[in-house]
CSV table of C-alpha atoms in Angstrom, one decimal:
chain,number,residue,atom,x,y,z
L,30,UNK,CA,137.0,117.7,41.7
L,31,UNK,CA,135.4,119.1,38.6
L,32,UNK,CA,132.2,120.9,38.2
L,33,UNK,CA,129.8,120.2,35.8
L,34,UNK,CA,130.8,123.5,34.9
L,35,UNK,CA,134.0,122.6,33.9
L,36,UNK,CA,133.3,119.8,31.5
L,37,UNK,CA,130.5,122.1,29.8
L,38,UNK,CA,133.2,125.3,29.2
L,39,UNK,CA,136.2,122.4,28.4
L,40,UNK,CA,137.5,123.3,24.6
L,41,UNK,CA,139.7,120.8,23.1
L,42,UNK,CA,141.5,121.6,20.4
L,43,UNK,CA,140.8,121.3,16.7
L,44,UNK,CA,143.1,118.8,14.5
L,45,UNK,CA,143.2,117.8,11.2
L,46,UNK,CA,141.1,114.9,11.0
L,47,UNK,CA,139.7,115.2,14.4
L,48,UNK,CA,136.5,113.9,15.9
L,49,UNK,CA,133.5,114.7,14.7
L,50,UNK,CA,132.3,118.0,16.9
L,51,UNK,CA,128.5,117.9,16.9
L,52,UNK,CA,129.5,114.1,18.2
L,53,UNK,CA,131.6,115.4,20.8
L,54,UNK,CA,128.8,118.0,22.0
L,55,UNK,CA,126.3,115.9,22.2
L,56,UNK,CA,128.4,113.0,24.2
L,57,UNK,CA,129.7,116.0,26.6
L,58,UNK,CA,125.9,117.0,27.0
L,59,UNK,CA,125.6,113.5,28.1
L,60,UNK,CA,128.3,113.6,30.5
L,61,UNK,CA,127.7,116.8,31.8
L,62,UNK,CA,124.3,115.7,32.3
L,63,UNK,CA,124.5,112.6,34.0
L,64,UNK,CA,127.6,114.5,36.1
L,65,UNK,CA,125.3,117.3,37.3
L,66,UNK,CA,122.8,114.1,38.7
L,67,UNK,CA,125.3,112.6,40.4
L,68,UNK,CA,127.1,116.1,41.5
L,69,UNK,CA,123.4,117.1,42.7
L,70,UNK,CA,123.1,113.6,44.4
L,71,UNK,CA,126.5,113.9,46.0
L,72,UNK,CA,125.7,117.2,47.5
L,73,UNK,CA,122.3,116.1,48.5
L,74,UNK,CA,124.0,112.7,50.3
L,75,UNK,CA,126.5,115.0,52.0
L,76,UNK,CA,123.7,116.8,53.7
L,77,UNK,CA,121.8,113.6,54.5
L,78,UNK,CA,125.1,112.5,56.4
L,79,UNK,CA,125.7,115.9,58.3
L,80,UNK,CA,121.9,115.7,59.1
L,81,UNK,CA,122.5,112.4,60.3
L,82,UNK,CA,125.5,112.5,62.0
L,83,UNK,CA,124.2,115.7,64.1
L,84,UNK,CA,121.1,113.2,65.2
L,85,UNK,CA,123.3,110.6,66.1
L,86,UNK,CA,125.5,112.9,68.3
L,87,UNK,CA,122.5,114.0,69.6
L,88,UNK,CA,121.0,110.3,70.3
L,89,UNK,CA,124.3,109.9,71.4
L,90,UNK,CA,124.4,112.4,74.2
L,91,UNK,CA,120.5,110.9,74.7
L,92,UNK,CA,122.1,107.4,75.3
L,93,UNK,CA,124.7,108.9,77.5
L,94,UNK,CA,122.1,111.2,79.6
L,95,UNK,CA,119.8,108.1,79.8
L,96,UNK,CA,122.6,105.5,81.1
L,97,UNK,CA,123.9,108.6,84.1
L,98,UNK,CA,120.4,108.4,84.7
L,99,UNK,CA,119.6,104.9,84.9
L,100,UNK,CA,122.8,104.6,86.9
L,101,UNK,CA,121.6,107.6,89.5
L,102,UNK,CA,118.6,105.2,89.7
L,103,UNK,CA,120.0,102.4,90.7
L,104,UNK,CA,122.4,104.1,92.8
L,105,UNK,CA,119.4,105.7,94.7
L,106,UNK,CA,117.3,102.2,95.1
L,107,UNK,CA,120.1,100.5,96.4
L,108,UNK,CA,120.5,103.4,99.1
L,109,UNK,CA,116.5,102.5,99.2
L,110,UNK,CA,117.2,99.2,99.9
L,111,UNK,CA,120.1,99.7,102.4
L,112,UNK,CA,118.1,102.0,104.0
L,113,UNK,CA,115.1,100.7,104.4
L,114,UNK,CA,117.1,97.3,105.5
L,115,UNK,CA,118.7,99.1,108.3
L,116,UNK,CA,115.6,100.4,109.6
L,117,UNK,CA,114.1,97.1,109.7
L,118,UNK,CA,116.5,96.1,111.8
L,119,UNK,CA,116.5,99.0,114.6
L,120,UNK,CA,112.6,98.2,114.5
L,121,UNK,CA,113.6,94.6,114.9
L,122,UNK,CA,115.9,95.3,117.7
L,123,UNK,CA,113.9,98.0,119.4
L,124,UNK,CA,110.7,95.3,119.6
L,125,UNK,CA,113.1,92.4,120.7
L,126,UNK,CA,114.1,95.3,123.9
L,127,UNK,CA,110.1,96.3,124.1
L,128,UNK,CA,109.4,92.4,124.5
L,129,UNK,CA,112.4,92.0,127.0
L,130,UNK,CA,111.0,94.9,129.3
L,131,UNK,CA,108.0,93.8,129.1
L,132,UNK,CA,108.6,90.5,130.2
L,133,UNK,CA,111.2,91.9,132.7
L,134,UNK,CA,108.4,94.2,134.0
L,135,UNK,CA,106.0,91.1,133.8
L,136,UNK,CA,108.6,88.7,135.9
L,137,UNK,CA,108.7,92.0,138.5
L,138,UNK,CA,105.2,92.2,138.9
L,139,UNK,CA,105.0,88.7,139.1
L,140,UNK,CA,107.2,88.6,142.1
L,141,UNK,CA,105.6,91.7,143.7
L,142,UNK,CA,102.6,89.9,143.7
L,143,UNK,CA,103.7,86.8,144.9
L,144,UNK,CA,105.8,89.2,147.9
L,145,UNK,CA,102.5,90.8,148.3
L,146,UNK,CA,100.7,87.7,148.5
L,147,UNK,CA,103.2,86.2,150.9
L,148,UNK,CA,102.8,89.0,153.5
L,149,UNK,CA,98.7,89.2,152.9
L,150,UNK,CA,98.9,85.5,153.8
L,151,UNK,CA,101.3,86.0,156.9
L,152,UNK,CA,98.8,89.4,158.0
L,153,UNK,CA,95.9,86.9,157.5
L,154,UNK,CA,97.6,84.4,159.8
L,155,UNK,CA,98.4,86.8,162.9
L,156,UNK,CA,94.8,88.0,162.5
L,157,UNK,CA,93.8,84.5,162.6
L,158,UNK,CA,96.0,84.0,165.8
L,159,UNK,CA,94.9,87.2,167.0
L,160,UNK,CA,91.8,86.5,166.8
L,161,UNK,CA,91.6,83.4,168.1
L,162,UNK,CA,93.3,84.6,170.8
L,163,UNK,CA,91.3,86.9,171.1
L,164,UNK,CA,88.1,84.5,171.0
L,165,UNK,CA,90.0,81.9,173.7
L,166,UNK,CA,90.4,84.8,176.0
L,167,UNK,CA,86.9,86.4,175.9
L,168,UNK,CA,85.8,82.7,176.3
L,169,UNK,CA,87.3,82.2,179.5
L,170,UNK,CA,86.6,85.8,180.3
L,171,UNK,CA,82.8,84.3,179.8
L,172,UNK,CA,83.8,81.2,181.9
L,173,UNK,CA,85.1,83.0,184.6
L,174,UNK,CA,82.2,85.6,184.5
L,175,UNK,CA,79.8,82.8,184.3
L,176,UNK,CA,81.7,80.8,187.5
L,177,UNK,CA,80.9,83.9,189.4
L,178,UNK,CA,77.5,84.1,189.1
């Protein structure tokens, strides 16, 4: 690619009848000119696009950092979730055996009592029996002191 260097130092040969040199200067001026704009521009555009394609690589590692991220995190609250599932359900199943010994203990007691009743009633009715016995005997023990006197 040429420079505007080169168009300003190009020499063209002089012919007989040739075109008009102060012409030919001044349209090169022009040329070179407008050339070095767009050569400046052009260099100036190429930096833009290095600057911007080093920013997108480094949005682009961003994006990729961001996604391993986002996919860590929802990696991690599913674990959360399965987690926090499971333990609901060993606290689920360890109140469901709490509630069955305690109704197991409660059924136990229940029928302790009742044994314990049972033989509290039975004790209360050979005291009764006892006692009455007891009370018959001393009765005729009375009739029989009394018949002596």
């Amino acid at each position: 690619m040429m420079t505007p260097m080169d168009i300003r130092n190009k020499e063209f040969k002089k012919g007989f009848r040739g075109y008009s040199e102060e012409e030919v200067d001044l349209f090169i001026d022009k040329v070179v000119s407008d050339y070095e704009k767009l050569y400046k521009e052009n260099i100036e555009l190429k930096d833009k696009l290095s600057s911007i394609n080093e920013r997108l690589d480094s949005y682009s590692e961003i994006e990729k950092t961001l996604q391993s991220t986002l996919i860590v995190a929802q990696k991690t609250s599913e674990d959360i979730i399965a987690n926090a599932r499971k333990e609901a359900d060993m606290i689920i199943r360890e109140a469901e055996e709490n509630r069955k010994k305690i109704i197991a203990d409660a059924n136990q007691s229940v029928i302790d009592i009742n044994r314990e009743y049972e033989e509290l009633r039975k004790q209360l009715q050979i005291f009764k029996t006892r006692y009455k016995t007891f009370l018959e005997s001393e009765l005729n023990n009375l009739d029989s002191f009394f018949k002596e006197i």
